[in-house]
Short mmCIF file of C-alpha atoms in Angstrom, two decimals:
data_model
loop_
_atom_site.label_atom_id
_atom_site.label_comp_id
_atom_site.label_asym_id
_atom_site.label_seq_id
_atom_site.Cartn_x
_atom_site.Cartn_y
_atom_site.Cartn_z
CA MET X 1 0.00 0.00 0.00
CA THR X 2 1.30 3.44 -0.87
CA THR X 3 2.28 5.76 1.98
CA THR X 4 2.39 8.93 -0.06
CA THR X 5 0.16 11.91 0.63
CA VAL X 6 -1.81 14.24 -1.58
CA SER X 7 -1.88 17.97 -1.00
CA LEU X 8 -4.69 20.44 -1.51
CA GLY X 9 -2.70 21.96 -4.38
CA SER X 10 -2.58 18.65 -6.21
CA VAL X 11 -6.32 18.09 -5.71
CA VAL X 12 -7.02 21.58 -7.08
CA VAL X 13 -4.99 20.78 -10.21
CA GLY X 14 -6.81 17.43 -10.61
CA LEU X 15 -10.20 19.10 -10.22
CA SER X 16 -9.13 21.82 -12.64
CA ILE X 17 -8.39 19.20 -15.29
CA TRP X 18 -11.90 17.82 -14.82
CA ALA X 19 -13.38 21.33 -14.86
CA TRP X 20 -11.59 22.06 -18.15
CA HIS X 21 -12.92 18.94 -19.87
CA LEU X 22 -16.42 19.26 -18.43
CA THR X 23 -16.66 22.89 -19.52
CA LYS X 24 -15.57 22.02 -23.06
CA TRP X 25 -18.05 19.12 -23.10
CA TRP X 26 -20.86 21.33 -21.78
CA LYS X 27 -20.11 24.02 -24.34
CA THR X 28 -19.79 21.74 -27.36
CA GLY X 29 -21.91 18.76 -26.41
CA GLY X 30 -19.07 16.35 -26.98
CA GLY X 31 -20.23 15.31 -30.43
CA LYS X 32 -19.33 16.54 -33.88
CA GLY X 33 -20.98 19.84 -34.50
CA GLY X 34 -22.33 19.91 -30.92
CA PRO X 35 -25.17 22.02 -29.68
CA GLY X 36 -23.13 25.23 -29.71
CA PRO X 37 -23.24 28.06 -27.21
CA GLY X 38 -26.98 27.80 -26.66
CA GLY X 39 -26.78 24.35 -25.10
CA GLY X 40 -28.74 21.33 -26.16
CA ALA X 41 -28.13 17.61 -26.11
CA ARG X 42 -24.79 16.61 -24.65
CA ASP X 43 -23.37 13.21 -25.47
CA PRO X 44 -22.22 11.51 -22.24
CA LYS X 45 -20.17 9.04 -24.32
CA ALA X 46 -17.77 11.89 -25.06
CA LEU X 47 -16.72 11.78 -21.39
CA LEU X 48 -15.86 8.06 -21.41
CA PRO X 49 -12.15 8.49 -22.23
CA LEU X 50 -11.75 10.93 -19.35
CA VAL X 51 -13.72 8.82 -16.86
CA THR X 52 -12.06 5.52 -17.73
CA SER X 53 -8.56 6.96 -17.70
CA SER X 54 -9.22 8.75 -14.39
CA ALA X 55 -10.14 5.37 -12.96
CA LEU X 56 -6.79 4.07 -14.22
CA GLY X 57 -4.96 6.88 -12.42
CA MET X 58 -6.90 6.16 -9.22
CA LEU X 59 -5.99 2.49 -9.47
CA ALA X 60 -2.34 3.20 -10.26
CA ILE X 61 -1.85 5.33 -7.14
CA THR X 62 -3.18 2.46 -5.00
CA ALA X 63 -0.84 -0.12 -6.55
CA ALA X 64 1.56 -1.67 -4.05
CA GLY X 65 4.65 -0.66 -6.00
CA GLY X 66 6.43 -1.92 -9.06
CA LEU X 67 6.62 0.21 -12.18
CA ILE X 68 2.97 1.28 -12.04
CA GLY X 69 2.96 2.30 -8.38
CA THR X 70 6.37 3.97 -8.57
CA ALA X 71 5.42 5.97 -11.66
CA ALA X 72 2.14 7.05 -10.04
CA VAL X 73 3.88 8.13 -6.82
CA MET X 74 6.50 10.07 -8.80
CA LEU X 75 3.72 11.78 -10.77
CA LEU X 76 1.88 12.59 -7.54
CA HIS X 77 5.00 14.09 -5.96
CA THR X 78 5.49 16.25 -9.05
CA THR X 79 1.88 17.40 -9.10
CA ASN X 80 1.94 18.04 -5.35
CA ALA X 81 4.86 20.40 -5.85
CA LEU X 82 3.27 22.06 -8.91
CA GLY X 83 -0.14 22.33 -7.25
CA ASN X 84 1.31 23.68 -4.01
CA TRP X 85 3.32 26.28 -5.88
CA SER X 86 0.42 27.35 -8.08
CA LEU X 87 -2.13 27.54 -5.24
CA THR X 88 0.27 29.49 -3.05
CA ALA X 89 1.27 31.81 -5.91
CA VAL X 90 -2.31 32.49 -7.00
CA THR X 91 -4.07 32.75 -3.63
CA GLY X 92 -1.31 33.00 -1.02
CA THR X 93 -2.85 30.17 1.00
CA ALA X 94 -1.26 27.14 2.59
CA THR X 95 -1.73 23.73 1.00
CA PRO X 96 -2.33 21.09 3.67
CA SER X 97 -2.41 17.36 3.17
CA VAL X 98 -5.89 16.11 2.27
CA THR X 99 -5.09 12.40 2.12
CA ARG X 100 -7.88 9.98 2.96
CA SER X 101 -7.07 7.80 5.95
CA GLY X 102 -7.26 4.04 5.54
CA HIS X 103 -7.25 4.01 1.75
CA LYS X 104 -7.59 0.66 0.04
CA ALA X 105 -4.84 -1.14 -1.82
CA LEU X 106 -5.12 -3.45 -4.79
CA SER X 107 -5.15 -7.17 -4.07
CA PRO X 108 -3.10 -9.55 -6.26
CA GLY X 109 -6.19 -10.21 -8.37
CA GLY X 110 -6.98 -6.49 -8.54
CA SER X 111 -3.41 -5.84 -9.66
CA ALA X 112 -3.81 -8.43 -12.42
CA ALA X 113 -7.03 -6.72 -13.52
CA LEU X 114 -5.16 -3.38 -13.50
CA VAL X 115 -2.54 -4.72 -15.90
CA VAL X 116 -5.25 -5.91 -18.31
CA TYR X 117 -7.02 -2.54 -17.96
CA ILE X 118 -3.78 -0.72 -18.81
CA VAL X 119 -3.36 -2.84 -21.94
CA VAL X 120 -6.91 -1.98 -23.05
CA LEU X 121 -6.45 1.77 -22.45
CA VAL X 122 -3.05 1.82 -24.17
CA ALA X 123 -4.63 0.10 -27.19
CA LEU X 124 -7.41 2.69 -27.22
CA TRP X 125 -4.88 5.49 -26.83
CA LYS X 126 -2.73 4.20 -29.69
CA SER X 127 -5.70 3.78 -32.03
CA GLY X 128 -7.60 6.91 -31.04
CA ALA X 129 -7.72 10.40 -32.41
CA LYS X 130 -5.69 13.19 -30.84
CA ILE X 131 -8.67 14.42 -28.82
CA TYR X 132 -9.01 10.99 -27.18
CA LYS X 133 -5.28 10.82 -26.49
CA ASN X 134 -5.47 14.17 -24.69
CA LYS X 135 -8.48 13.07 -22.63
CA ILE X 136 -6.85 9.77 -21.70
CA ALA X 137 -3.54 11.36 -20.69
CA SER X 138 -5.15 14.12 -18.65
CA GLY X 139 -7.58 11.63 -17.10
CA VAL X 140 -4.75 9.43 -15.84
CA VAL X 141 -2.96 12.44 -14.37
CA SER X 142 -6.10 13.75 -12.66
CA GLY X 143 -6.93 10.26 -11.35
CA VAL X 144 -3.52 10.00 -9.71
CA MET X 145 -4.02 13.42 -8.11
CA LEU X 146 -7.54 12.69 -6.88
CA GLY X 147 -7.30 9.00 -5.99
CA LEU X 148 -6.04 9.41 -2.43
CA SER X 149 -7.99 12.52 -1.50
CA ALA X 150 -10.42 12.61 1.41
CA GLY X 151 -13.24 14.06 -0.70
CA PHE X 152 -15.71 12.55 -3.14
CA SER X 153 -13.04 11.56 -5.64
CA GLY X 154 -11.26 9.54 -2.95
CA ILE X 155 -14.49 7.75 -2.12
CA ALA X 156 -14.98 7.04 -5.82
CA ALA X 157 -11.43 5.68 -5.97
CA ALA X 158 -12.16 3.34 -3.06
CA GLY X 159 -15.16 2.02 -4.99
CA VAL X 160 -13.08 1.50 -8.15
CA VAL X 161 -10.39 -0.33 -6.16
CA SER X 162 -13.01 -2.56 -4.50
CA LEU X 163 -14.56 -3.33 -7.89
CA PHE X 164 -11.19 -4.23 -9.44
CA ASN X 165 -10.20 -6.34 -6.42
CA ALA X 166 -13.47 -8.29 -6.55
CA ALA X 167 -13.38 -8.78 -10.32
CA GLY X 168 -9.69 -9.60 -10.46
CA ASP X 169 -9.82 -12.03 -7.53
CA ARG X 170 -12.75 -13.88 -9.10
CA VAL X 171 -11.15 -14.10 -12.52
CA VAL X 172 -7.79 -15.39 -11.29
CA GLY X 173 -9.50 -17.77 -8.85
CA LEU X 174 -8.25 -16.30 -5.60
CA LEU X 175 -11.71 -16.29 -3.98
#
């Protein structure tokens, strides 16, 4: 289980990534041509790359170690520093730790499911258009930043980890 912490600055950057994509989706509708500035039907499927890749980031930060966990922790340390600097520079406020206590870790079966999930998302990333690549990359980064937080996103991450643990343990026969 990871022992790293997430700062308020990092959570603000993660939420800002989501705000950016949600605003663009709201404005354009996510589809080709979109509803335009007046609003209209918004295609929720346009958010799938962001949601699925955010789940990957949340799972990666809960990995026990290895390449995935180490890369996620390094990314989190970088975004903590960037987020702390930006929040302090913009507002002059302190950036405390907002790490959720008792966060869940991936089981061996959950870790196996994570590897398969990474393969699927990498295949989608490689075969997708540039807009999907941007959503997937920013989703992973925001998921890493939000996955250990004490707020709603941290609770969502706990649910994703539980789901992957249950599915992975069943598939590999550990239950």
